[in-house]
């Protein structure tokens, strides 16, 4: 029996598997101490991925970072809406 040759993406190696470790590191990077940078009197968050830009590991790290960002955004919006409703209905 002859096995079929499977084509792999030539830009990815066996170490580029989408691992939970990179996702968790992205989440921790958002929740941890943020590196702030000032550009033209504006403060921006300048947290960077420790992985190569072209790797699957970087994409997983970014996915974890984005996940934590949007969870935090949802929590902030809920708290803001609750605070506004208390101001209106507490009169």
Tab-separated table of C-alpha atoms in Angstrom:
chain	number	residue	atom	x	y	z
A	1	UNK	CA	0.000	0.000	0.000
A	2	UNK	CA	1.267	3.379	-0.919
A	3	UNK	CA	0.569	6.306	1.414
A	4	UNK	CA	-0.661	9.493	-0.124
A	5	UNK	CA	1.805	12.333	-0.067
A	6	UNK	CA	0.279	15.111	1.957
A	7	UNK	CA	1.164	18.622	0.995
A	8	UNK	CA	2.117	20.823	3.922
A	9	UNK	CA	2.358	24.564	3.936
A	10	UNK	CA	6.055	25.193	3.164
A	11	UNK	CA	6.082	28.259	5.431
A	12	UNK	CA	5.160	26.252	8.547
A	13	UNK	CA	7.265	23.731	10.422
A	14	UNK	CA	6.302	20.971	12.809
A	15	UNK	CA	6.783	23.435	15.680
A	16	UNK	CA	4.059	25.734	14.372
A	17	UNK	CA	1.170	23.663	15.685
A	18	UNK	CA	-1.610	25.801	17.216
A	19	UNK	CA	-0.790	25.165	20.842
A	20	UNK	CA	-2.724	26.175	23.920
A	21	UNK	CA	0.539	27.399	25.468
A	22	UNK	CA	0.855	30.330	23.066
A	23	UNK	CA	-2.826	31.215	23.504
A	24	UNK	CA	-2.408	31.285	27.304
A	25	UNK	CA	0.717	33.425	27.006
A	26	UNK	CA	-1.233	35.940	24.916
A	27	UNK	CA	-3.960	36.094	27.561
A	28	UNK	CA	-1.359	36.557	30.314
A	29	UNK	CA	0.362	39.274	28.282
A	30	UNK	CA	-2.871	41.278	28.203
A	31	UNK	CA	-3.705	40.725	31.855
A	32	UNK	CA	-0.147	41.375	33.030
A	33	UNK	CA	1.751	44.617	33.217
A	34	UNK	CA	1.340	46.525	29.972
A	35	UNK	CA	4.292	48.206	28.311
A	36	UNK	CA	3.228	51.772	27.554
A	37	UNK	CA	4.931	53.949	24.972
A	38	UNK	CA	4.372	57.656	24.345
A	39	UNK	CA	4.130	58.790	20.729
A	40	UNK	CA	3.280	62.423	20.007
A	41	UNK	CA	1.881	62.956	23.533
A	42	UNK	CA	-0.369	59.890	23.240
A	43	UNK	CA	0.153	56.778	25.324
A	44	UNK	CA	-0.216	53.489	23.480
A	45	UNK	CA	0.115	49.878	24.585
A	46	UNK	CA	3.205	48.445	22.943
A	47	UNK	CA	3.071	44.805	24.032
A	48	UNK	CA	4.663	42.590	21.412
A	49	UNK	CA	4.613	38.900	20.722
A	50	UNK	CA	7.771	36.957	21.606
A	51	UNK	CA	7.314	34.814	18.474
A	52	UNK	CA	8.225	35.377	14.851
A	53	UNK	CA	5.555	37.313	12.949
A	54	UNK	CA	5.171	34.623	10.262
A	55	UNK	CA	4.633	31.690	12.624
A	56	UNK	CA	1.538	29.899	13.802
A	57	UNK	CA	2.765	30.483	17.356
A	58	UNK	CA	2.502	34.250	16.833
A	59	UNK	CA	-1.029	33.887	15.488
A	60	UNK	CA	-2.057	31.837	18.527
A	61	UNK	CA	-0.445	34.391	20.861
A	62	UNK	CA	-2.319	37.189	19.073
A	63	UNK	CA	-5.582	35.234	19.275
A	64	UNK	CA	-5.139	34.864	23.051
A	65	UNK	CA	-4.311	38.561	23.436
A	66	UNK	CA	-7.367	39.568	21.390
A	67	UNK	CA	-9.593	37.161	23.346
A	68	UNK	CA	-8.540	38.750	26.645
A	69	UNK	CA	-9.004	42.248	25.188
A	70	UNK	CA	-12.567	41.627	24.040
A	71	UNK	CA	-13.525	39.876	27.309
A	72	UNK	CA	-12.254	42.925	29.188
A	73	UNK	CA	-14.084	45.277	26.813
A	74	UNK	CA	-17.335	43.395	27.397
A	75	UNK	CA	-16.840	43.604	31.178
A	76	UNK	CA	-16.137	47.359	31.010
A	77	UNK	CA	-19.202	48.019	28.844
A	78	UNK	CA	-21.459	46.060	31.215
A	79	UNK	CA	-20.139	47.979	34.216
A	80	UNK	CA	-20.597	51.285	32.386
A	81	UNK	CA	-24.190	50.467	31.400
A	82	UNK	CA	-24.986	49.410	34.961
A	83	UNK	CA	-23.509	52.623	36.339
A	84	UNK	CA	-25.530	54.754	33.897
A	85	UNK	CA	-28.774	52.966	34.754
A	86	UNK	CA	-28.141	53.546	38.470
A	87	UNK	CA	-27.670	57.272	37.835
A	88	UNK	CA	-30.936	57.510	35.896
A	89	UNK	CA	-33.137	55.345	38.119
A	90	UNK	CA	-31.734	56.409	41.490
A	91	UNK	CA	-33.353	59.864	41.352
